[in-house]
Amino acid sequence: MTILITGATGTVSKEVLNSLQGIDDLRVLVRDRDRAPAGVEVAVGDLHHPETLEPAFKGVDKVWLLTAMGADATHASSNAVWAARQAGVRHVVRMSAIGAGHDAPTRNGRLHALSDLELAASGLGWTVVRPAYFMQNILGSVNGGTFYGAPGEGRVGMIDVRDIADFAATVLRDPAPHHGQTYTLTGPESLRLRDVTGTLAEVSGGPLDYRPVRPDDAYPVLLDAGMKEWDAAVTTEYLKAYDAGWGDFTTPTFTAVTGRPGRTFAEFARDYADRIGG
């Protein structure tokens, strides 16, 4: 039966596709056919435009649902859930956000809580995945011998995006044991970025100085880098929470479901050595 992958041009969903290699019936939903991954069936549509979704969801058994961060993310998720119901989809695996809840310290977390509840009430089979801060977020943070560390001095149970993808693929291959479950995913270590500077220096081939970045100082940098104002503001909310210790924990969930340990930061850094500081 067909698995539909949404967000197929983004970092996480690309890795989900990699983790599902060997499954023939894969379909991706993209807005631009020219940007679609090769080797899979392509459906052109937009989660923000429900009238475009019927062909994409037709004949689909399982869905990987990922919506981009934004003030209208609940609209996109709601449209996807409705299209899945109309198409007779059996199970939806939804990527939510770490700490999603009505009391979350970020607008993104509070919005995801609404979408998680809607999916749970939809009558569909469902699983919610709430991953921690991505290790890949630090790529490009090394510049001129300095490692610029947001989120400041907070410890974070960072996770490799490839592990999120492997976890999602495990659930998508056999969703029945995971129906009605909400999983919080972290890496195996809770680390300060200051403490991984040596690892980054080793793989980048030169000495590094660590410079913590205060969340309020990060906001104008994010805007200057071209991030949308809402996204920059919400990212700053996350950085403040992490800096205060909000992300200082790990869970055994990844290993319990996949049967293997999650990647350490050192393993991640070695694999991405050519991109660190690039």
CSV table of C-alpha atoms in Angstrom, one decimal:
chain,number,residue,atom,x,y,z
A,1,MET,CA,0.0,0.0,0.0
A,2,THR,CA,1.2,3.5,-0.8
A,3,ILE,CA,2.9,5.7,1.7
A,4,LEU,CA,2.6,9.5,1.1
A,5,ILE,CA,5.5,11.7,2.2
A,6,THR,CA,4.7,15.4,2.8
A,7,GLY,CA,7.3,18.1,3.2
A,8,ALA,CA,9.3,16.0,0.7
A,9,THR,CA,11.8,18.7,-0.2
A,10,GLY,CA,12.8,19.5,3.4
A,11,THR,CA,15.6,18.1,5.5
A,12,VAL,CA,13.6,15.7,7.6
A,13,SER,CA,11.4,14.2,4.9
A,14,LYS,CA,14.3,13.7,2.6
A,15,GLU,CA,15.8,11.5,5.2
A,16,VAL,CA,12.5,9.7,5.8
A,17,LEU,CA,12.6,8.8,2.1
A,18,ASN,CA,16.2,7.5,2.5
A,19,SER,CA,15.1,5.4,5.5
A,20,LEU,CA,12.2,3.9,3.5
A,21,GLN,CA,14.5,2.7,0.7
A,22,GLY,CA,13.3,-0.7,-0.5
A,23,ILE,CA,9.6,0.2,-0.3
A,24,ASP,CA,8.2,0.4,-3.9
A,25,ASP,CA,5.0,2.3,-3.3
A,26,LEU,CA,6.2,5.7,-2.2
A,27,ARG,CA,4.6,9.0,-3.2
A,28,VAL,CA,5.8,12.5,-2.4
A,29,LEU,CA,3.7,15.6,-2.2
A,30,VAL,CA,5.5,18.7,-3.6
A,31,ARG,CA,4.4,22.1,-4.7
A,32,ASP,CA,7.0,22.2,-7.5
A,33,ARG,CA,7.5,19.1,-9.6
A,34,ASP,CA,10.9,20.2,-10.6
A,35,ARG,CA,12.1,20.0,-7.0
A,36,ALA,CA,10.7,16.5,-6.4
A,37,PRO,CA,13.1,13.7,-5.4
A,38,ALA,CA,13.9,11.2,-8.0
A,39,GLY,CA,12.8,7.6,-8.1
A,40,VAL,CA,9.4,8.0,-6.4
A,41,GLU,CA,5.8,8.8,-7.6
A,42,VAL,CA,5.2,12.5,-7.5
A,43,ALA,CA,1.9,14.3,-6.6
A,44,VAL,CA,1.8,18.1,-7.0
A,45,GLY,CA,-0.3,19.9,-4.4
A,46,ASP,CA,-0.1,22.2,-1.4
A,47,LEU,CA,-1.4,21.5,2.1
A,48,HIS,CA,-2.5,25.1,2.3
A,49,HIS,CA,-4.8,24.6,-0.7
A,50,PRO,CA,-7.2,21.7,0.1
A,51,GLU,CA,-8.6,21.6,-3.4
A,52,THR,CA,-5.2,20.3,-4.6
A,53,LEU,CA,-5.0,17.3,-2.3
A,54,GLU,CA,-7.5,14.7,-3.5
A,55,PRO,CA,-5.2,13.2,-6.2
A,56,ALA,CA,-2.3,13.2,-3.8
A,57,PHE,CA,-4.1,11.2,-1.1
A,58,LYS,CA,-6.0,8.9,-3.4
A,59,GLY,CA,-5.1,5.2,-2.8
A,60,VAL,CA,-2.8,6.1,0.1
A,61,ASP,CA,-2.6,3.8,3.1
A,62,LYS,CA,-0.1,5.7,5.4
A,63,VAL,CA,1.0,9.3,5.6
A,64,TRP,CA,4.1,11.0,6.9
A,65,LEU,CA,2.7,14.4,7.8
A,66,LEU,CA,5.1,17.3,8.3
A,67,THR,CA,4.1,20.9,8.1
A,68,ALA,CA,6.4,23.9,7.9
A,69,MET,CA,6.7,26.1,11.0
A,70,GLY,CA,4.5,29.1,10.6
A,71,ALA,CA,1.4,30.9,12.0
A,72,ASP,CA,-0.8,29.0,9.5
A,73,ALA,CA,0.7,25.5,10.2
A,74,THR,CA,-2.6,24.4,11.9
A,75,HIS,CA,-4.4,25.1,8.7
A,76,ALA,CA,-2.1,23.0,6.6
A,77,SER,CA,-2.3,20.1,9.1
A,78,SER,CA,-6.0,20.3,9.3
A,79,ASN,CA,-6.3,20.1,5.5
A,80,ALA,CA,-4.1,17.1,5.4
A,81,VAL,CA,-6.1,15.3,8.1
A,82,TRP,CA,-9.3,16.0,6.2
A,83,ALA,CA,-7.9,14.8,2.9
A,84,ALA,CA,-6.6,11.6,4.6
A,85,ARG,CA,-10.1,11.0,6.1
A,86,GLN,CA,-11.8,11.5,2.7
A,87,ALA,CA,-9.3,9.1,1.0
A,88,GLY,CA,-9.6,6.3,3.6
A,89,VAL,CA,-6.0,6.6,4.8
A,90,ARG,CA,-5.3,4.0,7.5
A,91,HIS,CA,-2.6,5.7,9.6
A,92,VAL,CA,-0.9,9.1,9.9
A,93,VAL,CA,2.5,9.6,11.5
A,94,ARG,CA,2.7,13.3,12.4
A,95,MET,CA,5.8,15.2,13.1
A,96,SER,CA,5.0,17.6,16.0
A,97,ALA,CA,7.5,19.6,18.1
A,98,ILE,CA,9.4,19.0,21.3
A,99,GLY,CA,7.3,19.9,24.3
A,100,ALA,CA,4.2,20.6,22.3
A,101,GLY,CA,1.4,21.6,24.7
A,102,HIS,CA,-1.0,24.3,25.7
A,103,ASP,CA,1.6,25.5,28.2
A,104,ALA,CA,4.6,25.3,25.8
A,105,PRO,CA,7.0,28.2,25.9
A,106,THR,CA,6.8,28.8,22.2
A,107,ARG,CA,4.0,29.6,19.8
A,108,ASN,CA,5.1,26.8,17.6
A,109,GLY,CA,4.7,24.3,20.4
A,110,ARG,CA,1.2,25.6,21.3
A,111,LEU,CA,0.1,25.4,17.7
A,112,HIS,CA,1.4,21.9,17.3
A,113,ALA,CA,-0.6,20.9,20.4
A,114,LEU,CA,-3.8,21.9,18.6
A,115,SER,CA,-2.9,19.9,15.5
A,116,ASP,CA,-1.9,16.9,17.6
A,117,LEU,CA,-5.3,16.9,19.3
A,118,GLU,CA,-7.2,17.3,16.0
A,119,LEU,CA,-5.4,14.2,14.6
A,120,ALA,CA,-6.1,12.2,17.7
A,121,ALA,CA,-9.8,13.0,17.4
A,122,SER,CA,-10.0,12.3,13.7
A,123,GLY,CA,-10.8,8.6,13.8
A,124,LEU,CA,-7.7,7.8,11.8
A,125,GLY,CA,-4.9,5.6,13.1
A,126,TRP,CA,-2.2,8.0,14.4
A,127,THR,CA,1.2,8.4,15.9
A,128,VAL,CA,2.8,11.7,17.0
A,129,VAL,CA,6.5,12.2,17.0
A,130,ARG,CA,8.0,15.1,18.9
A,131,PRO,CA,11.8,15.4,18.2
A,132,ALA,CA,14.3,17.5,20.1
A,133,TYR,CA,16.7,20.1,18.8
A,134,PHE,CA,18.3,18.9,15.6
A,135,MET,CA,22.1,18.3,15.6
A,136,GLN,CA,22.0,19.5,12.0
A,137,ASN,CA,21.0,23.0,13.3
A,138,ILE,CA,24.7,23.6,14.2
A,139,LEU,CA,25.9,23.2,10.6
A,140,GLY,CA,27.3,26.5,9.4
A,141,SER,CA,27.8,27.8,13.0
A,142,VAL,CA,31.6,27.6,12.7
A,143,ASN,CA,33.1,30.7,11.1
A,144,GLY,CA,36.6,32.0,11.1
A,145,GLY,CA,37.8,29.9,14.0
A,146,THR,CA,34.8,30.6,16.1
A,147,PHE,CA,31.8,28.4,17.0
A,148,TYR,CA,28.8,30.6,17.6
A,149,GLY,CA,26.6,28.6,20.0
A,150,ALA,CA,22.9,29.1,20.2
A,151,PRO,CA,21.1,28.1,22.4
A,152,GLY,CA,23.6,29.7,24.8
A,153,GLU,CA,24.7,27.7,27.8
A,154,GLY,CA,21.7,25.4,28.0
A,155,ARG,CA,22.1,21.6,27.8
A,156,VAL,CA,20.0,20.0,25.1
A,157,GLY,CA,19.2,16.4,24.3
A,158,MET,CA,20.0,17.0,20.6
A,159,ILE,CA,19.0,14.4,18.0
A,160,ASP,CA,20.4,13.6,14.6
A,161,VAL,CA,17.7,14.1,11.8
A,162,ARG,CA,18.7,10.8,10.4
A,163,ASP,CA,17.5,9.1,13.6
A,164,ILE,CA,14.2,11.0,13.4
A,165,ALA,CA,13.8,9.5,9.9
A,166,ASP,CA,14.7,6.0,11.0
A,167,PHE,CA,12.2,6.2,13.8
A,168,ALA,CA,9.5,7.5,11.5
A,169,ALA,CA,10.3,4.7,8.9
A,170,THR,CA,10.0,2.1,11.7
A,171,VAL,CA,6.5,3.3,12.6
A,172,LEU,CA,5.4,3.7,9.0
A,173,ARG,CA,6.5,0.1,8.1
A,174,ASP,CA,4.4,-1.3,10.9
A,175,PRO,CA,2.1,1.3,12.5
A,176,ALA,CA,-0.3,-0.9,14.4
A,177,PRO,CA,1.9,-1.2,17.6
A,178,HIS,CA,2.2,2.6,17.7
A,179,HIS,CA,-1.4,3.6,17.2
A,180,GLY,CA,-2.4,6.4,19.7
A,181,GLN,CA,1.2,6.9,20.9
A,182,THR,CA,3.0,10.3,21.3
A,183,TYR,CA,6.7,9.9,21.3
A,184,THR,CA,9.3,12.4,22.5
A,185,LEU,CA,12.6,11.7,20.7
A,186,THR,CA,16.0,12.9,21.9
A,187,GLY,CA,19.6,11.8,21.3
A,188,PRO,CA,21.5,9.7,23.9
A,189,GLU,CA,23.2,12.7,25.5
A,190,SER,CA,22.2,16.1,26.9
A,191,LEU,CA,25.0,18.5,26.0
A,192,ARG,CA,26.0,22.1,26.1
A,193,LEU,CA,27.3,23.3,22.8
A,194,ARG,CA,30.3,24.6,24.7
A,195,ASP,CA,31.2,21.0,25.6
A,196,VAL,CA,31.2,19.8,22.0
A,197,THR,CA,33.5,22.5,20.7
A,198,GLY,CA,36.5,20.2,20.9
A,199,THR,CA,34.7,17.6,18.8
A,200,LEU,CA,33.9,20.2,16.2
A,201,ALA,CA,37.5,21.4,16.2
A,202,GLU,CA,38.7,17.9,15.7
A,203,VAL,CA,36.6,17.2,12.6
A,204,SER,CA,37.0,20.7,11.1
A,205,GLY,CA,40.8,20.5,11.3
A,206,GLY,CA,41.6,23.6,13.4
A,207,PRO,CA,41.2,25.2,16.8
A,208,LEU,CA,37.9,26.7,17.7
A,209,ASP,CA,36.8,29.3,20.3
A,210,TYR,CA,33.3,28.9,21.6
A,211,ARG,CA,31.1,32.1,21.7
A,212,PRO,CA,27.7,31.6,23.3
A,213,VAL,CA,24.9,33.6,21.5
A,214,ARG,CA,22.2,35.2,23.7
A,215,PRO,CA,18.8,34.5,22.3
A,216,ASP,CA,17.9,38.2,22.0
A,217,ASP,CA,21.2,38.7,20.1
A,218,ALA,CA,20.3,35.8,17.7
A,219,TYR,CA,17.1,37.4,16.6
A,220,PRO,CA,18.5,40.2,14.4
A,221,VAL,CA,21.1,37.7,13.0
A,222,LEU,CA,18.3,35.4,11.9
A,223,LEU,CA,16.4,38.3,10.2
A,224,ASP,CA,19.6,39.4,8.4
A,225,ALA,CA,20.0,35.8,7.2
A,226,GLY,CA,16.7,36.0,5.5
A,227,MET,CA,14.4,34.2,8.0
A,228,LYS,CA,10.8,35.4,8.1
A,229,GLU,CA,10.0,37.6,11.1
A,230,TRP,CA,7.5,35.1,12.6
A,231,ASP,CA,10.0,32.2,12.2
A,232,ALA,CA,12.9,34.3,13.7
A,233,ALA,CA,10.7,35.4,16.7
A,234,VAL,CA,9.6,31.8,17.4
A,235,THR,CA,13.2,30.5,17.0
A,236,THR,CA,14.2,33.1,19.6
A,237,GLU,CA,11.5,31.8,21.9
A,238,TYR,CA,13.0,28.3,21.6
A,239,LEU,CA,16.5,29.6,22.2
A,240,LYS,CA,15.4,31.3,25.4
A,241,ALA,CA,13.7,28.1,26.6
A,242,TYR,CA,16.8,26.0,25.8
A,243,ASP,CA,19.1,28.5,27.4
A,244,ALA,CA,17.1,28.2,30.6
A,245,GLY,CA,17.4,24.4,30.6
A,246,TRP,CA,14.1,23.5,29.1
A,247,GLY,CA,15.7,20.9,26.8
A,248,ASP,CA,18.0,19.3,29.4
A,249,PHE,CA,16.7,15.7,29.3
A,250,THR,CA,17.0,12.5,27.2
A,251,THR,CA,14.5,9.7,26.6
A,252,PRO,CA,15.0,6.0,25.9
A,253,THR,CA,12.2,6.1,23.2
A,254,PHE,CA,14.4,5.9,20.1
A,255,THR,CA,16.2,2.7,21.2
A,256,ALA,CA,13.1,1.1,22.6
A,257,VAL,CA,11.3,1.4,19.2
A,258,THR,CA,14.1,1.0,16.7
A,259,GLY,CA,16.3,-1.5,18.6
A,260,ARG,CA,19.5,0.4,18.3
A,261,PRO,CA,21.1,3.4,20.1
A,262,GLY,CA,20.8,6.9,18.7
A,263,ARG,CA,23.7,8.6,17.1
A,264,THR,CA,26.0,10.5,19.4
A,265,PHE,CA,27.1,14.1,18.7
A,266,ALA,CA,30.6,12.8,17.9
A,267,GLU,CA,29.2,10.4,15.3
A,268,PHE,CA,27.1,13.2,13.8
A,269,ALA,CA,30.1,15.5,13.6
A,270,ARG,CA,32.3,12.9,11.9
A,271,ASP,CA,29.7,12.2,9.3
A,272,TYR,CA,29.1,15.9,8.6
A,273,ALA,CA,32.8,17.0,8.8
A,274,ASP,CA,32.8,18.4,5.3
A,275,ARG,CA,29.8,20.7,6.1
A,276,ILE,CA,30.9,22.0,9.4
A,277,GLY,CA,32.1,25.5,8.9
A,278,GLY,CA,31.2,25.4,5.3
